[in-house]
Amino acid sequence: MCKTNTHAQTKHEIGLINDNDLYVSFYLDEYYTNGLELFYKQATSTNYDFFNKKIRQFTIGQNIYNPQDSDVTKVTFQERPYAGYLYANYSEHLINTKSILTLGATVGVTNTKSGAEWAQNFIHTFYNIDPSNGWDTQIKEKYAIGVLANYTRSILYKENFPLSLSWINTAKLNNVFTNISSGIAIRFNFLKKELAPISNSTFFGTALQYGDEKWIKESYFGIKSFATYQIKDETITGELEKNPTQKEFHIEPWTWQNDFGFYWNSKHTNFSYHIIYCTKNVQEMRTKITRYGSIQFSYKF
């Protein structure tokens, strides 16, 4: 039986997610080099009989991209452009014990208004790394507005069984990013042989309680493996500020990502550490596989 606590119900959550290749190697500073996301969630009731609860989520984040070497001043030698993307999302997660349906809206901006150049040089200063000198060639300013969606379905789950399997699907549609993804999510806990349902688990970002739900203690390993079809990515194909040779970059239509993570929570805190492997998403990249780390932390109240 999953360990619960009737006095630890939490309906709100604030947290952050930080992606960086320095979390897997002190020598990497390439491609998707840093990501920062801050979020707030609130669990509420829902008017739809098919779903047991709803989680509202507000998110603001920043993604930073650069060539394999973060200090390439000439576009001719760049394998992908310098680019920054600052965004804000609002989404609603409709949840029951078998599935999660997420619908939301997003806005964003590239170029200097994204703050990417300043953020990267601040990080470099913190780690005593020389500043990047290629940002004057970055992708030009572009605003984004669009929608996002996610559908997750539990395929295999038993309360006292140490393994669960789910089907995960996501879609983004906006002026900068348009893509669709599909894959599987696996959790395993061979020590205690217990896992929470997808409706109340840190693995799916649903570990907030509403109504009769109880807090469930979790500590397990997880894998999310999915393929993505890229339709548009303006951080790759967008027009550059400086491009004297008129070099073009091309997206790789199909990519594959594998996220290996360890997850742990207490009554009021969630923590997870991930190592993420991705196939290249730009045809000009020489490296076929890239990797980075991710640290996720949140406080529930």
C-alpha positions as a LaTeX table, in Angstrom:
\begin{tabular}{lrrr}
\hline
Residue & $x$ (\AA) & $y$ (\AA) & $z$ (\AA) \\
\hline
Met1 & 0.00 & 0.00 & 0.00 \\
Cys2 & 1.34 & 3.48 & $-0.85$ \\
Lys3 & 2.38 & 5.40 & 2.23 \\
Thr4 & 0.02 & 8.35 & 2.81 \\
Asn5 & $-0.53$ & 11.18 & 5.27 \\
Thr6 & $-4.02$ & 12.58 & 5.83 \\
His7 & $-2.67$ & 15.84 & 7.28 \\
Ala8 & $-0.29$ & 16.75 & 4.48 \\
Gln9 & $-2.67$ & 17.76 & 1.72 \\
Thr10 & $-1.06$ & 20.39 & $-0.53$ \\
Lys11 & $-2.93$ & 22.39 & $-3.18$ \\
His12 & $-0.19$ & 24.82 & $-4.29$ \\
Glu13 & 3.30 & 24.34 & $-5.69$ \\
Ile14 & 6.13 & 26.68 & $-6.71$ \\
Gly15 & 9.28 & 25.40 & $-8.32$ \\
Leu16 & 12.09 & 25.65 & $-10.80$ \\
Ile17 & 13.69 & 23.53 & $-13.50$ \\
Asn18 & 17.27 & 24.19 & $-14.59$ \\
Asp19 & 18.80 & 22.41 & $-17.59$ \\
Asn20 & 22.53 & 22.71 & $-18.23$ \\
Asp21 & 25.18 & 20.56 & $-19.90$ \\
Leu22 & 27.53 & 21.43 & $-17.04$ \\
Tyr23 & 25.43 & 19.09 & $-14.88$ \\
Val24 & 26.84 & 16.12 & $-16.81$ \\
Ser25 & 30.30 & 17.47 & $-17.75$ \\
Phe26 & 32.44 & 20.49 & $-16.88$ \\
Tyr27 & 33.71 & 20.46 & $-20.48$ \\
Leu28 & 30.38 & 20.73 & $-22.32$ \\
Asp29 & 28.87 & 24.07 & $-23.34$ \\
Glu30 & 27.13 & 23.27 & $-26.60$ \\
Tyr31 & 23.87 & 23.54 & $-28.55$ \\
Tyr32 & 21.04 & 23.64 & $-25.95$ \\
Thr33 & 23.36 & 24.96 & $-23.27$ \\
Asn34 & 20.97 & 26.22 & $-20.59$ \\
Gly35 & 17.30 & 26.34 & $-19.74$ \\
Leu36 & 15.55 & 27.89 & $-16.75$ \\
Glu37 & 11.86 & 27.53 & $-15.93$ \\
Leu38 & 9.89 & 28.88 & $-12.97$ \\
Phe39 & 6.34 & 27.70 & $-12.31$ \\
Tyr40 & 3.35 & 27.96 & $-10.01$ \\
Lys41 & 0.60 & 25.33 & $-9.80$ \\
Gln42 & $-2.77$ & 25.21 & $-8.06$ \\
Ala43 & $-5.05$ & 22.18 & $-7.68$ \\
Thr44 & $-8.79$ & 22.89 & $-7.99$ \\
Ser45 & $-12.06$ & 21.11 & $-8.70$ \\
Thr46 & $-13.26$ & 20.56 & $-12.25$ \\
Asn47 & $-16.70$ & 20.84 & $-13.84$ \\
Tyr48 & $-16.04$ & 17.85 & $-16.08$ \\
Asp49 & $-17.37$ & 14.57 & $-14.64$ \\
Phe50 & $-14.74$ & 12.51 & $-16.46$ \\
Phe51 & $-11.90$ & 14.23 & $-14.55$ \\
Asn52 & $-11.33$ & 14.19 & $-10.79$ \\
Lys53 & $-9.28$ & 17.39 & $-10.45$ \\
Lys54 & $-7.69$ & 20.22 & $-12.37$ \\
Ile55 & $-4.27$ & 21.82 & $-11.95$ \\
Arg56 & $-3.73$ & 25.36 & $-13.20$ \\
Gln57 & $-0.13$ & 26.21 & $-14.10$ \\
Phe58 & 1.68 & 29.48 & $-14.82$ \\
Thr59 & 5.19 & 29.18 & $-16.26$ \\
Ile60 & 7.95 & 31.57 & $-17.32$ \\
Gly61 & 11.17 & 30.29 & $-18.84$ \\
Gln62 & 14.25 & 30.93 & $-20.93$ \\
Asn63 & 16.18 & 28.71 & $-23.35$ \\
Ile64 & 19.74 & 29.43 & $-24.55$ \\
Tyr65 & 21.32 & 27.92 & $-27.66$ \\
Asn66 & 24.79 & 28.24 & $-29.20$ \\
Pro67 & 27.15 & 26.31 & $-31.54$ \\
Gln68 & 29.21 & 23.38 & $-30.31$ \\
Asp69 & 31.86 & 25.88 & $-29.23$ \\
Ser70 & 30.18 & 28.74 & $-27.36$ \\
Asp71 & 32.70 & 31.27 & $-28.74$ \\
Val72 & 32.34 & 31.16 & $-32.56$ \\
Thr73 & 32.22 & 34.64 & $-34.06$ \\
Lys74 & 31.87 & 33.70 & $-37.75$ \\
Val75 & 28.64 & 32.17 & $-39.01$ \\
Thr76 & 30.61 & 30.07 & $-41.51$ \\
Phe77 & 31.99 & 27.95 & $-38.66$ \\
Gln78 & 28.78 & 27.71 & $-36.63$ \\
Glu79 & 26.91 & 24.37 & $-36.54$ \\
Arg80 & 23.75 & 26.02 & $-35.22$ \\
Pro81 & 22.93 & 29.69 & $-34.59$ \\
Tyr82 & 23.17 & 31.59 & $-31.34$ \\
Ala83 & 19.60 & 32.03 & $-30.11$ \\
Gly84 & 17.63 & 32.85 & $-27.00$ \\
Tyr85 & 13.96 & 32.30 & $-26.30$ \\
Leu86 & 11.98 & 33.83 & $-23.43$ \\
Tyr87 & 8.45 & 32.51 & $-22.94$ \\
Ala88 & 5.41 & 32.43 & $-20.68$ \\
Asn89 & 2.72 & 29.72 & $-20.60$ \\
Tyr90 & $-0.66$ & 29.23 & $-19.00$ \\
Ser91 & $-2.05$ & 25.69 & $-19.00$ \\
Glu92 & $-4.75$ & 23.59 & $-17.37$ \\
His93 & $-4.25$ & 19.91 & $-16.58$ \\
Leu94 & $-7.45$ & 17.84 & $-16.44$ \\
Ile95 & $-6.71$ & 14.68 & $-14.47$ \\
Asn96 & $-8.18$ & 11.31 & $-13.52$ \\
Thr97 & $-6.61$ & 8.04 & $-12.38$ \\
Lys98 & $-6.02$ & 6.88 & $-15.97$ \\
Ser99 & $-5.21$ & 9.97 & $-18.00$ \\
Ile100 & $-4.05$ & 13.60 & $-18.08$ \\
Leu101 & $-5.22$ & 16.11 & $-20.68$ \\
Thr102 & $-3.34$ & 19.42 & $-20.81$ \\
Leu103 & $-4.35$ & 22.46 & $-22.86$ \\
Gly104 & $-2.62$ & 25.83 & $-22.78$ \\
Ala105 & $-1.46$ & 29.03 & $-24.44$ \\
Thr106 & 2.04 & 30.43 & $-24.87$ \\
Val107 & 3.79 & 33.67 & $-25.80$ \\
Gly108 & 7.51 & 34.25 & $-26.36$ \\
Val109 & 10.27 & 36.35 & $-27.92$ \\
Thr110 & 13.75 & 35.76 & $-29.34$ \\
Asn111 & 16.90 & 37.95 & $-29.68$ \\
Thr112 & 18.12 & 40.43 & $-27.05$ \\
Lys113 & 14.71 & 40.70 & $-25.37$ \\
Ser114 & 15.09 & 37.04 & $-24.40$ \\
Gly115 & 18.03 & 37.99 & $-22.14$ \\
Ala116 & 20.00 & 34.96 & $-23.38$ \\
Glu117 & 23.33 & 36.70 & $-24.02$ \\
Trp118 & 23.32 & 38.35 & $-20.59$ \\
Ala119 & 22.27 & 35.10 & $-18.87$ \\
Gln120 & 24.95 & 32.99 & $-20.58$ \\
Asn121 & 27.73 & 35.44 & $-19.77$ \\
Phe122 & 26.50 & 35.64 & $-16.17$ \\
Ile123 & 26.69 & 31.82 & $-15.93$ \\
His124 & 30.17 & 31.88 & $-17.51$ \\
Thr125 & 31.33 & 34.45 & $-14.96$ \\
Phe126 & 29.97 & 32.27 & $-12.14$ \\
Tyr127 & 31.94 & 29.26 & $-13.41$ \\
Asn128 & 35.01 & 31.35 & $-14.32$ \\
Ile129 & 34.54 & 30.76 & $-18.08$ \\
Asp130 & 35.34 & 33.37 & $-20.74$ \\
Pro131 & 32.33 & 35.28 & $-22.16$ \\
Ser132 & 30.85 & 34.22 & $-25.52$ \\
Asn133 & 31.66 & 36.53 & $-28.43$ \\
Gly134 & 29.29 & 35.27 & $-31.11$ \\
Trp135 & 26.01 & 36.78 & $-29.97$ \\
Asp136 & 26.10 & 39.63 & $-32.51$ \\
Thr137 & 25.17 & 37.00 & $-35.14$ \\
Gln138 & 22.16 & 35.63 & $-33.21$ \\
Ile139 & 18.67 & 34.96 & $-34.57$ \\
Lys140 & 16.71 & 38.18 & $-35.17$ \\
Glu141 & 13.83 & 39.24 & $-32.97$ \\
Lys142 & 10.59 & 37.35 & $-33.42$ \\
Tyr143 & 7.48 & 37.21 & $-31.24$ \\
Ala144 & 5.60 & 33.98 & $-30.67$ \\
Ile145 & 2.01 & 33.29 & $-29.77$ \\
Gly146 & 0.36 & 29.90 & $-29.88$ \\
Val147 & $-1.06$ & 26.86 & $-28.13$ \\
Leu148 & 0.23 & 23.70 & $-26.48$ \\
Ala149 & $-1.32$ & 20.36 & $-25.62$ \\
Asn150 & $-0.42$ & 17.12 & $-23.87$ \\
Tyr151 & $-2.17$ & 13.79 & $-23.45$ \\
Thr152 & $-0.88$ & 11.06 & $-21.12$ \\
Arg153 & $-2.53$ & 7.68 & $-20.74$ \\
Ser154 & $-1.72$ & 5.00 & $-18.17$ \\
Ile155 & $-1.09$ & 1.64 & $-19.86$ \\
Leu156 & 0.17 & $-0.47$ & $-16.96$ \\
Tyr157 & $-0.27$ & 0.43 & $-13.29$ \\
Lys158 & $-0.89$ & $-1.57$ & $-10.12$ \\
Glu159 & $-0.54$ & 0.00 & $-6.68$ \\
Asn160 & 1.77 & $-2.66$ & $-5.22$ \\
Phe161 & 3.64 & $-3.42$ & $-8.43$ \\
Pro162 & 7.15 & $-1.91$ & $-8.86$ \\
Leu163 & 6.72 & $-0.93$ & $-12.53$ \\
Ser164 & 4.38 & 1.36 & $-14.44$ \\
Leu165 & 4.07 & 2.22 & $-18.13$ \\
Ser166 & 2.35 & 5.23 & $-19.72$ \\
Trp167 & 1.88 & 6.70 & $-23.20$ \\
Ile168 & 2.87 & 10.38 & $-23.50$ \\
Asn169 & 2.03 & 12.84 & $-26.29$ \\
Thr170 & 2.76 & 16.55 & $-26.67$ \\
Ala171 & 2.19 & 19.23 & $-29.30$ \\
Lys172 & 3.38 & 22.83 & $-29.63$ \\
Leu173 & 2.09 & 25.27 & $-32.23$ \\
Asn174 & 3.42 & 28.83 & $-32.33$ \\
Asn175 & 5.44 & 31.26 & $-34.47$ \\
Val176 & 8.81 & 29.98 & $-33.20$ \\
Phe177 & 8.32 & 26.30 & $-32.33$ \\
Thr178 & 5.92 & 23.84 & $-33.95$ \\
Asn179 & 6.37 & 20.14 & $-33.23$ \\
Ile180 & 4.62 & 16.98 & $-32.10$ \\
Ser181 & 6.00 & 14.20 & $-29.88$ \\
Ser182 & 4.96 & 10.73 & $-28.80$ \\
Gly183 & 6.59 & 8.09 & $-26.64$ \\
Ile184 & 6.54 & 6.08 & $-23.44$ \\
Ala185 & 7.15 & 6.84 & $-19.76$ \\
Ile186 & 8.40 & 4.12 & $-17.41$ \\
Arg187 & 8.68 & 4.24 & $-13.61$ \\
Phe188 & 10.28 & 1.57 & $-11.46$ \\
Asn189 & 10.78 & 1.21 & $-7.72$ \\
Phe190 & 12.24 & $-2.19$ & $-6.85$ \\
Leu191 & 12.96 & $-1.33$ & $-3.21$ \\
Lys192 & 9.51 & $-0.54$ & $-1.80$ \\
Lys193 & 7.44 & $-1.96$ & $-4.66$ \\
Glu194 & 4.96 & 0.91 & $-4.66$ \\
Leu195 & 4.13 & 3.70 & $-7.09$ \\
Ala196 & 1.55 & 6.48 & $-7.04$ \\
Pro197 & $-1.12$ & 6.71 & $-9.79$ \\
Ile198 & $-0.48$ & 9.19 & $-12.60$ \\
Ser199 & $-3.10$ & 11.49 & $-11.04$ \\
Asn200 & $-0.94$ & 12.15 & $-7.94$ \\
Ser201 & 2.70 & 11.62 & $-8.95$ \\
Thr202 & 5.80 & 13.83 & $-9.22$ \\
Phe203 & 6.67 & 11.98 & $-12.44$ \\
Phe204 & 3.77 & 13.67 & $-14.24$ \\
Gly205 & 3.72 & 16.91 & $-12.25$ \\
Thr206 & 0.40 & 16.02 & $-10.60$ \\
Ala207 & 1.51 & 15.58 & $-6.96$ \\
Leu208 & $-0.97$ & 18.13 & $-5.60$ \\
Gln209 & $-4.02$ & 17.00 & $-3.64$ \\
Tyr210 & $-7.64$ & 18.05 & $-3.88$ \\
Gly211 & $-10.76$ & 16.70 & $-2.19$ \\
Asp212 & $-10.14$ & 13.26 & $-0.65$ \\
Glu213 & $-6.68$ & 12.79 & $-2.15$ \\
Lys214 & $-3.82$ & 12.14 & 0.27 \\
Trp215 & $-0.14$ & 12.91 & 0.06 \\
Ile216 & 1.87 & 9.94 & $-1.23$ \\
Lys217 & 5.57 & 9.50 & $-0.49$ \\
Glu218 & 7.62 & 8.72 & $-3.61$ \\
Ser219 & 11.20 & 7.66 & $-4.39$ \\
Tyr220 & 11.86 & 5.95 & $-7.71$ \\
Phe221 & 13.63 & 5.97 & $-11.08$ \\
Gly222 & 11.95 & 7.03 & $-14.30$ \\
Ile223 & 12.56 & 7.03 & $-18.04$ \\
Lys224 & 10.77 & 9.15 & $-20.63$ \\
Ser225 & 11.59 & 8.18 & $-24.21$ \\
Phe226 & 9.90 & 9.89 & $-27.14$ \\
Ala227 & 10.26 & 10.79 & $-30.81$ \\
Thr228 & 9.59 & 14.32 & $-32.04$ \\
Tyr229 & 8.64 & 15.52 & $-35.50$ \\
Gln230 & 9.94 & 19.07 & $-35.96$ \\
Ile231 & 7.83 & 21.24 & $-38.24$ \\
Lys232 & 9.30 & 24.62 & $-37.29$ \\
Asp233 & 12.13 & 25.90 & $-35.08$ \\
Glu234 & 13.01 & 29.53 & $-35.70$ \\
Thr235 & 15.95 & 29.32 & $-33.26$ \\
Ile236 & 17.53 & 27.18 & $-36.01$ \\
Thr237 & 16.15 & 28.48 & $-39.32$ \\
Gly238 & 15.42 & 32.12 & $-38.40$ \\
Glu239 & 17.17 & 35.05 & $-40.06$ \\
Leu240 & 20.49 & 36.06 & $-38.47$ \\
Glu241 & 21.60 & 39.52 & $-37.39$ \\
Lys242 & 24.84 & 39.08 & $-39.37$ \\
Asn243 & 25.22 & 36.53 & $-42.14$ \\
Pro244 & 27.61 & 37.81 & $-44.87$ \\
Thr245 & 27.95 & 34.37 & $-46.51$ \\
Gln246 & 24.15 & 33.80 & $-46.43$ \\
Lys247 & 24.64 & 30.47 & $-44.69$ \\
Glu248 & 21.47 & 28.49 & $-44.01$ \\
Phe249 & 20.67 & 26.08 & $-41.19$ \\
His250 & 18.19 & 23.23 & $-41.55$ \\
Ile251 & 16.14 & 21.38 & $-38.95$ \\
Glu252 & 16.40 & 17.61 & $-38.63$ \\
Pro253 & 12.75 & 16.51 & $-39.08$ \\
Trp254 & 12.86 & 13.58 & $-36.63$ \\
Thr255 & 14.59 & 13.59 & $-33.26$ \\
Trp256 & 14.65 & 11.16 & $-30.35$ \\
Gln257 & 15.07 & 12.04 & $-26.68$ \\
Asn258 & 15.65 & 9.86 & $-23.62$ \\
Asp259 & 15.31 & 11.29 & $-20.11$ \\
Phe260 & 16.73 & 9.18 & $-17.26$ \\
Gly261 & 15.77 & 10.57 & $-13.85$ \\
Phe262 & 15.69 & 9.92 & $-10.11$ \\
Tyr263 & 12.66 & 11.33 & $-8.28$ \\
Trp264 & 12.11 & 11.92 & $-4.56$ \\
Asn265 & 9.59 & 13.86 & $-2.49$ \\
Ser266 & 8.71 & 14.68 & 1.10 \\
Lys267 & 5.56 & 16.27 & 2.50 \\
His268 & 6.42 & 19.69 & 1.11 \\
Thr269 & 9.33 & 19.28 & $-1.32$ \\
Asn270 & 9.94 & 17.52 & $-4.63$ \\
Phe271 & 13.38 & 16.90 & $-6.11$ \\
Ser272 & 14.63 & 15.15 & $-9.23$ \\
Tyr273 & 17.89 & 14.86 & $-11.16$ \\
His274 & 17.98 & 13.89 & $-14.84$ \\
Ile275 & 20.48 & 12.97 & $-17.54$ \\
Ile276 & 19.00 & 13.61 & $-20.98$ \\
Tyr277 & 20.27 & 12.30 & $-24.32$ \\
Cys278 & 19.01 & 13.76 & $-27.62$ \\
Thr279 & 19.70 & 13.05 & $-31.27$ \\
Lys280 & 20.75 & 16.11 & $-33.25$ \\
Asn281 & 18.00 & 18.55 & $-34.23$ \\
Val282 & 20.07 & 20.56 & $-36.76$ \\
Gln283 & 21.34 & 18.90 & $-39.93$ \\
Glu284 & 24.61 & 20.87 & $-39.83$ \\
Met285 & 25.59 & 19.52 & $-36.39$ \\
Arg286 & 28.56 & 17.14 & $-36.43$ \\
Thr287 & 27.59 & 15.54 & $-33.11$ \\
Lys288 & 24.86 & 12.91 & $-33.58$ \\
Ile289 & 24.00 & 12.65 & $-29.87$ \\
Thr290 & 23.97 & 15.51 & $-27.34$ \\
Arg291 & 23.45 & 15.31 & $-23.59$ \\
Tyr292 & 22.71 & 17.62 & $-20.70$ \\
Gly293 & 21.56 & 17.45 & $-17.10$ \\
Ser294 & 18.45 & 18.79 & $-15.43$ \\
Ile295 & 17.72 & 19.61 & $-11.78$ \\
Gln296 & 14.11 & 20.12 & $-10.70$ \\
Phe297 & 12.98 & 21.36 & $-7.29$ \\
Ser298 & 9.63 & 22.53 & $-5.95$ \\
Tyr299 & 7.91 & 23.44 & $-2.68$ \\
Lys300 & 4.30 & 22.45 & $-1.95$ \\
Phe301 & 1.95 & 24.16 & 0.49 \\
\hline
\end{tabular}
